[in-house]
Amino acid sequence: MTNQNKRVAIIGGGITGLAAAHKLELAKAEGISIEYDLFEKSDRLGGKIQTEYVNGFVIERGPDSYLARKQSMSRLAKAVGMEEELLANDTGQAYILKDDRLHPIPAGAVMGVPTEIQPFLTTKLFSPIGKLRAAGDFFISRTSSRDEDISLGHFFRHRLGDEVVDHLIEPLLSGIYAGDLNKLSLKATFPQFQQMEAKHGSLIKGMKASRAQQPKPIAEKPKGMFLTFRNGLQSFVQAIENHLDADSIHKEADITSIQKEDDQYRLQFANGESLLFDEVIITTPPHVTARLLSSYSYFHYLKEMEVTTVATVALGFKKEAVHNPYEGTGFVVSRKSKHTITACTWTHKKWRHSTPEGHALLRSYVGRAGDSAIVERSDEEIVEAVLHDLKQIMDINGDPEFYRVTRWKKAMPQYNVGHTYKMAKIKEDVMRNLPGLHLCGAGFEGVGLPDCIDQGEAAVSRILKG
Ligand code: FAD
């Protein structure tokens, strides 16, 4: 079939679905004859992106920014007229919480891997034996063959030893996935580390070489690695929505199943209606996707995939209520510690636009892979646990002016060992048996907002190629 009169359905109005819709809108504007409909279960677009505005505060309840070097988000921002609204984070020291004390992350640590020797020698995060063990990276053999998938934990423990993993790498990296380093797949999350080991025989050498290739910053003050929007990520969602044909967007449209009928797919809705489409881009979370396609045998892995539950806790204070002896932007917490919080951003310092003059905003995380019971507790109990932890580090007088607890149940897909192979098998099965279906989004090939955009756009490119 040519693209002539092709009808495309997009299921899910998170950033993946929105990026797909925007690309289809551009194709229509170029005169390509293609129609699309986006179906979103809730009454709003954005999915995990949720910004709330409270008395001058800009509070991100889900994601708060994206990695600037992944350019698809900035490109989409430009396309929808939001380029001028982009802001980089204020840089500053970040810390690791270990034994009730904040330790500065040693300078030169890139995702926890040392690239400068001096700061590692002087940090109090590791014992002398731990430091010596990390230096073993220069001499020890390769962890695995290039084809083999192993866990991040296995890989880093072999190269740098337990102390560096437990007190630096684990808190930094698992923050991204809220995952268990001993289960997360090296191939699916950070394949570049495996390549570095193969090329340089040492992670430290590989990381140093890759840093040396990057252009040196010319700005006097280093720019932050992250970007967001002056009025929050939701303003970006709104700008994309404004560029879409309103007749193609259907909110409160709950899809319950997808069934192949000859060369088309029938979408069944919860209200009893059904519609036929030629191509379907499915951007729902993996377990939902598995349910929608439950009449097929290929999606067992999506149903079984581990998905972590977390909560974000935003606390707004009068500035004078918070006396923070540490200069910087926040900290992550070692899994070995006894604290409930897993990370905290001093949001008023990292993102100054988020907080009105004279106030402070602290955003913490609770819950992690295999340990998310706290998320089931009441808002008040969660806030109390967070405040208890924060008070051990900072001087906090009095109650917050307001708090927002946002529970993210089964929201963080875990790319555990074997993820890439299992996904490749699903792709192959779909291509062979269900052509015209396109599975994408955070559960598949990258959880970051730009990764999701890449996937939504790539699905449309495949459709346009016919
Ligand atoms: P979603 O946003 O989940 O969208 C899927 C949509 O499908 C939803 O709107 C849902 O309502 C809809 N849907 C579900 N079922 C149906 C159905 N049956 N019919 C129709 N529609 C349906 N990434 C970053 O880059 N930076 C960050 O700072 C960051 N922080 C994060 C913090 C938290 C707390 C979380 C949870 C994630 C964070 N992420 C971050 C990851 C990122 O936010 C997500 O990976 C991304 O937003 C997922 O987008 P998506 O479109 O794939 O899925």
Short mmCIF file of C-alpha atoms and ligand atoms in Angstrom, two decimals:
data_model
loop_
_atom_site.label_atom_id
_atom_site.label_comp_id
_atom_site.label_asym_id
_atom_site.label_seq_id
_atom_site.Cartn_x
_atom_site.Cartn_y
_atom_site.Cartn_z
CA MET A 1 0.00 0.00 0.00
CA THR A 2 1.25 3.57 -0.64
CA ASN A 3 0.82 6.30 1.91
CA GLN A 4 -2.28 7.37 -0.03
CA ASN A 5 -5.17 7.56 2.45
CA LYS A 6 -3.24 5.60 5.05
CA ARG A 7 -4.89 5.87 8.47
CA VAL A 8 -2.58 5.85 11.48
CA ALA A 9 -3.64 5.45 15.12
CA ILE A 10 -1.40 6.62 17.95
CA ILE A 11 -2.23 5.10 21.32
CA GLY A 12 -1.08 7.23 24.27
CA GLY A 13 -0.57 10.99 24.52
CA GLY A 14 2.72 11.02 26.47
CA ILE A 15 5.83 12.52 24.91
CA THR A 16 6.32 9.49 22.59
CA GLY A 17 2.81 9.76 21.15
CA LEU A 18 3.04 13.54 20.88
CA ALA A 19 6.34 13.35 18.99
CA ALA A 20 4.77 10.85 16.57
CA ALA A 21 1.71 13.07 16.10
CA HIS A 22 3.88 16.12 15.46
CA LYS A 23 5.88 14.31 12.79
CA LEU A 24 2.69 13.14 11.10
CA GLU A 25 1.38 16.70 11.20
CA LEU A 26 4.55 17.86 9.42
CA ALA A 27 4.09 15.13 6.80
CA LYS A 28 0.52 16.32 6.19
CA ALA A 29 1.78 19.90 5.84
CA GLU A 30 4.20 18.66 3.16
CA GLY A 31 1.25 17.34 1.19
CA ILE A 32 1.59 13.65 2.07
CA SER A 33 -1.86 12.14 2.12
CA ILE A 34 -2.02 10.51 5.51
CA GLU A 35 -4.50 10.75 8.36
CA TYR A 36 -3.91 10.14 12.03
CA ASP A 37 -5.80 9.96 15.31
CA LEU A 38 -4.20 10.08 18.74
CA PHE A 39 -6.10 8.32 21.54
CA GLU A 40 -5.31 9.19 25.16
CA LYS A 41 -7.03 7.50 28.07
CA SER A 42 -6.90 10.44 30.49
CA ASP A 43 -8.34 13.93 30.08
CA ARG A 44 -4.93 15.51 29.45
CA LEU A 45 -1.85 15.08 27.28
CA GLY A 46 1.72 14.69 28.52
CA GLY A 47 1.57 11.32 30.31
CA LYS A 48 4.35 11.32 32.90
CA ILE A 49 5.02 15.01 32.26
CA GLN A 50 3.00 16.88 34.87
CA THR A 51 3.76 20.41 35.99
CA GLU A 52 1.83 22.10 38.77
CA TYR A 53 1.85 25.83 39.48
CA VAL A 54 1.45 26.79 43.16
CA ASN A 55 1.76 30.43 44.31
CA GLY A 56 4.60 31.23 41.91
CA PHE A 57 6.32 27.82 42.27
CA VAL A 58 6.77 25.67 39.14
CA ILE A 59 6.60 22.11 40.44
CA GLU A 60 7.45 19.13 38.29
CA ARG A 61 5.63 16.10 39.61
CA GLY A 62 7.33 13.71 37.17
CA PRO A 63 10.37 14.44 34.96
CA ASP A 64 11.93 17.85 35.50
CA SER A 65 14.40 18.25 32.62
CA TYR A 66 16.31 16.40 29.91
CA LEU A 67 19.92 15.77 28.94
CA ALA A 68 20.93 18.65 26.65
CA ARG A 69 23.32 16.55 24.55
CA LYS A 70 20.41 14.39 23.34
CA GLN A 71 19.19 16.84 20.77
CA SER A 72 15.78 15.60 19.64
CA MET A 73 13.95 17.41 22.45
CA SER A 74 15.61 20.76 21.69
CA ARG A 75 14.86 20.21 18.00
CA LEU A 76 11.19 19.58 18.75
CA ALA A 77 11.14 22.60 21.07
CA LYS A 78 12.40 24.76 18.19
CA ALA A 79 9.80 23.30 15.83
CA VAL A 80 6.95 24.28 18.15
CA GLY A 81 8.33 27.76 18.92
CA MET A 82 9.62 26.98 22.42
CA GLU A 83 13.35 27.46 21.85
CA GLU A 84 13.42 30.80 23.65
CA GLU A 85 11.81 29.20 26.69
CA LEU A 86 14.64 26.73 27.28
CA LEU A 87 16.75 27.09 30.42
CA ALA A 88 19.89 25.23 31.51
CA ASN A 89 20.28 24.21 35.15
CA ASP A 90 22.53 26.15 37.50
CA THR A 91 25.59 24.07 38.11
CA GLY A 92 26.98 23.35 41.54
CA GLN A 93 28.44 20.65 43.69
CA ALA A 94 26.37 17.47 43.92
CA TYR A 95 26.74 15.12 46.87
CA ILE A 96 26.37 11.51 47.99
CA LEU A 97 24.68 10.85 51.30
CA LYS A 98 26.65 8.22 53.20
CA ASP A 99 26.57 7.62 56.97
CA ASP A 100 24.49 10.77 57.70
CA ARG A 101 27.05 12.95 55.94
CA LEU A 102 27.07 14.54 52.53
CA HIS A 103 30.25 13.86 50.57
CA PRO A 104 31.02 15.91 47.46
CA ILE A 105 31.04 13.78 44.31
CA PRO A 106 34.73 13.75 43.41
CA ALA A 107 35.59 16.13 40.57
CA GLY A 108 36.07 14.34 37.27
CA ALA A 109 33.70 11.47 38.12
CA VAL A 110 31.66 10.81 35.00
CA MET A 111 28.66 8.68 35.90
CA GLY A 112 30.78 7.61 38.84
CA VAL A 113 33.83 6.57 36.82
CA PRO A 114 36.97 8.47 37.83
CA THR A 115 38.72 10.51 35.15
CA GLU A 116 40.89 12.58 37.52
CA ILE A 117 43.10 10.85 40.06
CA GLN A 118 43.63 13.55 42.71
CA PRO A 119 39.96 14.02 43.75
CA PHE A 120 39.62 10.24 44.12
CA LEU A 121 42.68 10.05 46.30
CA THR A 122 41.39 12.73 48.66
CA THR A 123 37.66 11.89 48.88
CA LYS A 124 36.37 10.44 52.15
CA LEU A 125 33.73 8.42 50.30
CA PHE A 126 36.01 5.38 50.06
CA SER A 127 38.56 3.72 52.28
CA PRO A 128 42.23 3.49 51.16
CA ILE A 129 41.60 -0.16 50.27
CA GLY A 130 38.53 0.82 48.23
CA LYS A 131 40.64 3.35 46.33
CA LEU A 132 43.39 0.83 45.69
CA ARG A 133 40.82 -1.66 44.43
CA ALA A 134 39.42 0.95 42.00
CA ALA A 135 42.95 1.43 40.58
CA GLY A 136 42.79 -2.28 39.66
CA ASP A 137 40.77 -1.11 36.65
CA PHE A 138 44.07 -0.33 34.91
CA PHE A 139 45.24 -3.94 35.11
CA ILE A 140 42.42 -6.44 35.37
CA SER A 141 41.05 -8.50 32.51
CA ARG A 142 37.89 -7.79 30.55
CA THR A 143 34.59 -8.49 32.26
CA SER A 144 32.85 -10.31 29.44
CA SER A 145 32.81 -10.86 25.72
CA ARG A 146 31.31 -8.03 23.68
CA ASP A 147 28.21 -10.09 22.81
CA GLU A 148 27.37 -11.17 26.33
CA ASP A 149 24.91 -9.15 28.39
CA ILE A 150 25.68 -8.78 32.09
CA SER A 151 24.37 -6.57 34.87
CA LEU A 152 25.75 -3.09 35.52
CA GLY A 153 26.56 -4.28 39.05
CA HIS A 154 28.62 -7.24 37.83
CA PHE A 155 30.49 -5.06 35.35
CA PHE A 156 31.37 -2.17 37.67
CA ARG A 157 32.18 -4.38 40.67
CA HIS A 158 34.63 -6.31 38.51
CA ARG A 159 36.29 -3.17 37.17
CA LEU A 160 36.23 -0.78 40.15
CA GLY A 161 35.34 -2.81 43.24
CA ASP A 162 32.44 -2.79 45.70
CA GLU A 163 33.10 0.49 47.49
CA VAL A 164 33.06 2.68 44.39
CA VAL A 165 29.94 0.88 43.20
CA ASP A 166 28.03 1.05 46.50
CA HIS A 167 28.88 4.62 47.39
CA LEU A 168 29.10 6.37 44.05
CA ILE A 169 28.06 4.50 40.92
CA GLU A 170 24.98 2.79 42.30
CA PRO A 171 23.35 5.94 43.74
CA LEU A 172 24.16 7.93 40.60
CA LEU A 173 23.08 5.42 37.98
CA SER A 174 20.15 3.82 39.71
CA GLY A 175 18.70 7.33 40.08
CA ILE A 176 17.96 7.22 36.38
CA TYR A 177 16.07 3.92 36.43
CA ALA A 178 15.18 3.66 40.14
CA GLY A 179 16.59 0.22 39.48
CA ASP A 180 18.74 -2.51 40.96
CA LEU A 181 22.27 -2.31 39.56
CA ASN A 182 22.65 -6.05 40.00
CA LYS A 183 19.79 -6.63 37.55
CA LEU A 184 20.02 -3.72 35.10
CA SER A 185 21.45 -4.68 31.73
CA LEU A 186 24.76 -3.17 30.66
CA LYS A 187 23.84 -3.58 26.99
CA ALA A 188 20.44 -1.91 27.30
CA THR A 189 21.49 1.00 29.52
CA PHE A 190 25.14 1.96 29.01
CA PRO A 191 26.58 -0.11 26.15
CA GLN A 192 29.33 2.51 25.72
CA PHE A 193 31.03 1.23 28.90
CA GLN A 194 31.38 -2.25 27.42
CA GLN A 195 32.82 -0.73 24.23
CA MET A 196 35.29 1.35 26.24
CA GLU A 197 36.47 -1.69 28.14
CA ALA A 198 36.96 -3.58 24.87
CA LYS A 199 38.89 -0.73 23.24
CA HIS A 200 41.02 0.56 26.13
CA GLY A 201 41.17 -2.42 28.48
CA SER A 202 40.28 0.02 31.27
CA LEU A 203 37.18 2.03 32.04
CA ILE A 204 39.14 4.92 33.52
CA LYS A 205 41.37 5.17 30.43
CA GLY A 206 38.34 4.91 28.13
CA MET A 207 36.43 7.60 29.98
CA LYS A 208 39.45 9.91 29.98
CA ALA A 209 39.88 9.41 26.22
CA SER A 210 36.23 10.14 25.54
CA ARG A 211 36.36 13.27 27.71
CA ALA A 212 39.47 14.48 25.88
CA GLN A 213 37.54 14.32 22.60
CA GLN A 214 34.77 16.60 23.87
CA PRO A 215 35.14 20.32 23.08
CA LYS A 216 36.41 22.35 26.03
CA PRO A 217 33.78 24.77 27.39
CA ILE A 218 34.56 28.38 26.47
CA ALA A 219 31.93 29.94 28.71
CA GLU A 220 33.27 31.49 31.93
CA LYS A 221 30.66 29.68 34.00
CA PRO A 222 30.10 26.07 32.92
CA LYS A 223 26.61 25.50 31.58
CA GLY A 224 24.42 22.81 33.08
CA MET A 225 23.99 19.49 31.33
CA PHE A 226 20.20 19.62 31.59
CA LEU A 227 17.52 21.75 29.99
CA THR A 228 13.93 22.51 30.86
CA PHE A 229 11.32 25.17 30.06
CA ARG A 230 10.75 28.44 31.91
CA ASN A 231 7.13 27.50 32.61
CA GLY A 232 7.72 23.82 33.16
CA LEU A 233 7.65 20.79 30.89
CA GLN A 234 3.84 20.96 30.64
CA SER A 235 4.21 24.22 28.66
CA PHE A 236 6.15 22.22 26.05
CA VAL A 237 3.35 19.64 25.91
CA GLN A 238 0.86 22.47 25.42
CA ALA A 239 2.97 23.96 22.61
CA ILE A 240 3.07 20.60 20.80
CA GLU A 241 -0.68 20.21 21.26
CA ASN A 242 -1.19 23.69 19.75
CA HIS A 243 0.62 22.49 16.61
CA LEU A 244 -1.64 19.44 16.17
CA ASP A 245 -5.01 19.29 14.45
CA ALA A 246 -7.52 19.36 17.32
CA ASP A 247 -9.80 16.98 15.39
CA SER A 248 -7.07 14.31 15.49
CA ILE A 249 -6.68 14.39 19.28
CA HIS A 250 -9.09 12.28 21.33
CA LYS A 251 -8.80 12.49 25.12
CA GLU A 252 -10.65 10.16 27.48
CA ALA A 253 -10.37 7.49 24.78
CA ASP A 254 -9.57 4.24 26.60
CA ILE A 255 -8.45 1.47 24.27
CA THR A 256 -8.97 -2.07 25.55
CA SER A 257 -7.66 -4.28 22.73
CA ILE A 258 -6.02 -4.36 19.32
CA GLN A 259 -6.90 -7.09 16.84
CA LYS A 260 -5.61 -7.75 13.33
CA GLU A 261 -8.31 -7.92 10.65
CA ASP A 262 -6.92 -8.70 7.17
CA ASP A 263 -4.42 -5.88 6.47
CA GLN A 264 -5.78 -3.60 9.17
CA TYR A 265 -6.09 -3.38 12.96
CA ARG A 266 -9.29 -3.01 14.91
CA LEU A 267 -9.02 -0.83 18.02
CA GLN A 268 -11.62 -1.64 20.62
CA PHE A 269 -12.62 1.16 23.03
CA ALA A 270 -13.91 0.83 26.58
CA ASN A 271 -17.17 2.54 25.55
CA GLY A 272 -17.93 -0.31 23.14
CA GLU A 273 -16.95 1.48 19.92
CA SER A 274 -14.30 0.19 17.56
CA LEU A 275 -12.30 1.63 14.65
CA LEU A 276 -10.07 0.25 11.89
CA PHE A 277 -6.56 1.60 11.12
CA ASP A 278 -3.78 0.66 8.68
CA GLU A 279 -0.92 1.40 11.08
CA VAL A 280 -0.89 1.60 14.88
CA ILE A 281 1.80 3.30 16.98
CA ILE A 282 1.49 1.95 20.53
CA THR A 283 3.21 4.11 23.17
CA THR A 284 1.54 2.79 26.32
CA PRO A 285 3.61 1.41 29.24
CA PRO A 286 4.80 -2.20 28.55
CA HIS A 287 2.28 -3.99 30.80
CA VAL A 288 -0.59 -2.02 29.18
CA THR A 289 0.74 -2.81 25.70
CA ALA A 290 0.84 -6.51 26.67
CA ARG A 291 -2.79 -6.29 27.78
CA LEU A 292 -3.93 -4.56 24.59
CA LEU A 293 -2.27 -7.33 22.57
CA SER A 294 -3.17 -10.19 24.91
CA SER A 295 -4.62 -12.34 22.11
CA TYR A 296 -1.11 -12.74 20.66
CA SER A 297 1.61 -14.90 22.14
CA TYR A 298 4.59 -12.64 21.41
CA PHE A 299 4.34 -10.18 24.27
CA HIS A 300 4.97 -12.27 27.36
CA TYR A 301 8.13 -10.30 28.20
CA LEU A 302 6.21 -6.99 28.23
CA LYS A 303 3.74 -8.46 30.72
CA GLU A 304 6.50 -9.79 32.95
CA MET A 305 8.85 -6.82 32.67
CA GLU A 306 9.80 -5.39 36.05
CA VAL A 307 8.45 -1.87 36.58
CA THR A 308 9.39 0.14 39.64
CA THR A 309 7.13 2.26 41.80
CA VAL A 310 8.44 5.55 43.20
CA ALA A 311 7.07 8.86 44.51
CA THR A 312 8.29 12.42 44.22
CA VAL A 313 7.85 14.67 47.22
CA ALA A 314 8.00 18.45 46.69
CA LEU A 315 8.27 20.59 49.81
CA GLY A 316 7.89 24.39 49.62
CA PHE A 317 9.34 26.50 52.45
CA LYS A 318 9.93 30.10 53.42
CA LYS A 319 13.62 30.65 52.71
CA GLU A 320 14.49 31.41 56.33
CA ALA A 321 13.10 28.02 57.42
CA VAL A 322 15.86 26.13 55.61
CA HIS A 323 19.48 26.52 56.69
CA ASN A 324 21.57 24.46 54.39
CA PRO A 325 25.29 24.44 55.18
CA TYR A 326 26.08 22.84 51.81
CA GLU A 327 26.63 24.81 48.62
CA GLY A 328 25.26 22.90 45.66
CA THR A 329 22.28 21.47 43.86
CA GLY A 330 21.39 18.28 45.70
CA PHE A 331 22.38 14.75 46.58
CA VAL A 332 21.74 11.09 45.91
CA VAL A 333 21.65 8.42 48.60
CA SER A 334 23.65 5.23 48.80
CA ARG A 335 21.43 2.10 48.85
CA LYS A 336 23.52 0.91 51.79
CA SER A 337 22.28 3.81 53.93
CA LYS A 338 19.29 3.53 56.27
CA HIS A 339 17.47 6.55 54.82
CA THR A 340 14.07 6.53 53.18
CA ILE A 341 14.82 9.16 50.56
CA THR A 342 16.81 8.05 47.53
CA ALA A 343 17.66 11.54 46.23
CA CYS A 344 16.94 15.19 46.86
CA THR A 345 17.28 18.22 44.60
CA TRP A 346 17.62 21.68 46.10
CA THR A 347 15.35 22.79 43.31
CA HIS A 348 15.45 26.51 44.18
CA LYS A 349 19.22 26.37 43.57
CA LYS A 350 19.34 24.08 40.53
CA TRP A 351 16.30 25.58 38.79
CA ARG A 352 15.92 29.16 40.00
CA HIS A 353 12.85 29.79 37.82
CA SER A 354 10.98 27.16 39.86
CA THR A 355 10.82 29.12 43.10
CA PRO A 356 9.60 32.63 43.94
CA GLU A 357 11.96 35.03 45.73
CA GLY A 358 12.18 34.41 49.48
CA HIS A 359 11.30 30.71 49.27
CA ALA A 360 12.98 27.31 48.99
CA LEU A 361 11.83 24.21 47.13
CA LEU A 362 13.17 20.73 47.96
CA ARG A 363 12.22 17.77 45.78
CA SER A 364 12.95 14.30 47.07
CA TYR A 365 12.41 10.78 45.76
CA VAL A 366 11.28 7.74 47.72
CA GLY A 367 10.98 4.12 46.53
CA ARG A 368 13.34 2.02 44.46
CA ALA A 369 13.43 -1.41 42.79
CA GLY A 370 12.48 -4.09 45.32
CA ASP A 371 11.79 -1.54 48.06
CA SER A 372 8.79 0.67 47.37
CA ALA A 373 6.50 -0.02 50.35
CA ILE A 374 6.87 3.59 51.49
CA VAL A 375 4.91 4.74 48.42
CA GLU A 376 1.79 2.98 49.78
CA ARG A 377 1.82 5.07 52.96
CA SER A 378 -0.31 8.24 53.38
CA ASP A 379 0.95 11.60 52.12
CA GLU A 380 1.49 12.75 55.69
CA GLU A 381 3.55 9.68 56.59
CA ILE A 382 5.69 10.04 53.48
CA VAL A 383 6.30 13.75 54.15
CA GLU A 384 7.19 12.97 57.76
CA ALA A 385 9.73 10.32 56.66
CA VAL A 386 11.26 12.70 54.10
CA LEU A 387 11.49 15.54 56.62
CA HIS A 388 13.07 13.21 59.17
CA ASP A 389 15.83 12.39 56.67
CA LEU A 390 16.34 15.96 55.49
CA LYS A 391 16.63 17.25 59.05
CA GLN A 392 19.65 15.02 59.62
CA ILE A 393 21.51 16.96 56.94
CA MET A 394 20.02 20.45 57.02
CA ASP A 395 18.61 22.69 59.65
CA ILE A 396 14.88 22.89 58.88
CA ASN A 397 12.70 24.95 61.21
CA GLY A 398 8.97 24.50 61.08
CA ASP A 399 6.64 22.87 58.62
CA PRO A 400 6.67 23.32 54.87
CA GLU A 401 4.24 25.91 53.46
CA PHE A 402 2.90 23.16 51.20
CA TYR A 403 3.79 19.71 49.96
CA ARG A 404 2.95 17.62 46.92
CA VAL A 405 3.36 13.86 46.96
CA THR A 406 3.07 12.22 43.54
CA ARG A 407 2.94 8.45 43.37
CA TRP A 408 4.30 6.82 40.24
CA LYS A 409 3.08 3.26 40.43
CA LYS A 410 4.65 0.77 38.01
CA ALA A 411 6.08 3.77 36.20
CA MET A 412 9.82 3.12 35.78
CA PRO A 413 10.47 0.22 33.37
CA GLN A 414 13.55 -1.81 34.27
CA TYR A 415 15.86 -2.76 31.44
CA ASN A 416 17.15 -5.87 33.16
CA VAL A 417 19.75 -8.27 31.74
CA GLY A 418 18.49 -9.70 28.44
CA HIS A 419 16.26 -6.70 27.64
CA THR A 420 17.80 -5.95 24.23
CA TYR A 421 17.56 -9.57 23.05
CA LYS A 422 13.98 -9.96 24.23
CA MET A 423 12.98 -6.69 22.57
CA ALA A 424 14.73 -7.70 19.34
CA LYS A 425 12.73 -10.95 19.36
CA ILE A 426 9.46 -9.04 19.88
CA LYS A 427 10.35 -6.70 17.01
CA GLU A 428 11.09 -9.64 14.75
CA ASP A 429 7.81 -11.38 15.67
CA VAL A 430 5.86 -8.17 15.08
CA MET A 431 7.51 -7.51 11.73
CA ARG A 432 6.79 -11.03 10.55
CA ASN A 433 3.29 -11.52 11.95
CA LEU A 434 1.83 -8.13 12.76
CA PRO A 435 3.20 -5.68 10.17
CA GLY A 436 1.82 -2.20 10.69
CA LEU A 437 2.16 -2.32 14.50
CA HIS A 438 4.87 -0.08 15.98
CA LEU A 439 5.77 -0.55 19.65
CA CYS A 440 7.66 2.31 21.24
CA GLY A 441 8.01 4.49 24.33
CA ALA A 442 9.83 4.35 27.63
CA GLY A 443 9.54 0.57 28.01
CA PHE A 444 11.44 -0.15 24.83
CA GLU A 445 14.53 1.75 23.69
CA GLY A 446 15.33 4.45 26.25
CA VAL A 447 13.48 6.07 29.14
CA GLY A 448 14.72 9.66 28.77
CA LEU A 449 12.38 12.21 27.21
CA PRO A 450 14.62 12.66 24.12
CA ASP A 451 14.84 8.84 23.71
CA CYS A 452 11.04 8.69 23.71
CA ILE A 453 10.86 11.44 21.08
CA ASP A 454 13.38 9.56 18.91
CA GLN A 455 11.25 6.42 19.11
CA GLY A 456 7.95 8.16 18.29
CA GLU A 457 9.53 9.90 15.31
CA ALA A 458 11.26 6.74 14.09
CA ALA A 459 7.92 4.89 14.06
CA VAL A 460 6.48 7.60 11.80
CA SER A 461 9.53 7.50 9.52
CA ARG A 462 8.99 3.75 9.04
CA ILE A 463 5.34 4.36 8.16
CA LEU A 464 6.17 7.14 5.71
CA LYS A 465 8.75 4.95 3.98
CA GLY A 466 5.89 2.51 3.42
P1 FAD B 1 3.86 7.97 29.16
O1 FAD B 1 4.24 9.35 29.50
O2 FAD B 1 3.60 6.99 30.25
O3 FAD B 1 2.58 8.07 28.21
C1 FAD B 1 1.77 6.96 27.92
C2 FAD B 1 0.34 7.47 27.79
O4 FAD B 1 -0.52 6.36 27.44
C3 FAD B 1 -0.23 8.06 29.07
O5 FAD B 1 -0.66 9.37 28.84
C4 FAD B 1 -1.39 7.13 29.42
O6 FAD B 1 -2.49 7.79 30.03
C5 FAD B 1 -1.76 6.59 28.05
N1 FAD B 1 -2.50 5.32 28.11
C6 FAD B 1 -2.30 4.29 28.98
N2 FAD B 1 -3.18 3.29 28.72
C7 FAD B 1 -3.95 3.70 27.68
C8 FAD B 1 -5.04 3.11 26.97
N3 FAD B 1 -5.51 1.88 27.30
N4 FAD B 1 -5.63 3.80 25.96
C9 FAD B 1 -5.15 5.05 25.63
N5 FAD B 1 -4.13 5.65 26.27
C10 FAD B 1 -3.53 4.99 27.29
N6 FAD B 1 13.06 11.42 31.88
C11 FAD B 1 13.91 12.45 31.60
O7 FAD B 1 14.38 12.56 30.45
N7 FAD B 1 14.23 13.38 32.55
C12 FAD B 1 13.74 13.33 33.82
O8 FAD B 1 14.01 14.22 34.64
C13 FAD B 1 12.90 12.22 34.16
N8 FAD B 1 12.40 12.11 35.41
C14 FAD B 1 11.43 11.20 35.66
C15 FAD B 1 10.81 11.19 36.91
C16 FAD B 1 9.77 10.31 37.18
C17 FAD B 1 9.11 10.33 38.52
C18 FAD B 1 9.34 9.39 36.16
C19 FAD B 1 8.20 8.45 36.43
C20 FAD B 1 9.96 9.37 34.93
C21 FAD B 1 11.01 10.27 34.66
N9 FAD B 1 11.65 10.31 33.41
C22 FAD B 1 12.54 11.30 33.12
C23 FAD B 1 11.27 9.36 32.35
C24 FAD B 1 10.25 9.99 31.37
O9 FAD B 1 9.43 10.89 32.05
C25 FAD B 1 9.37 8.91 30.76
O10 FAD B 1 10.17 7.84 30.29
C26 FAD B 1 8.55 9.46 29.59
O11 FAD B 1 7.84 10.61 29.98
C27 FAD B 1 7.61 8.38 29.09
O12 FAD B 1 6.88 8.87 28.00
P2 FAD B 1 5.94 7.90 27.16
O13 FAD B 1 5.22 8.71 26.15
O14 FAD B 1 6.74 6.74 26.66
O15 FAD B 1 4.93 7.27 28.23
#
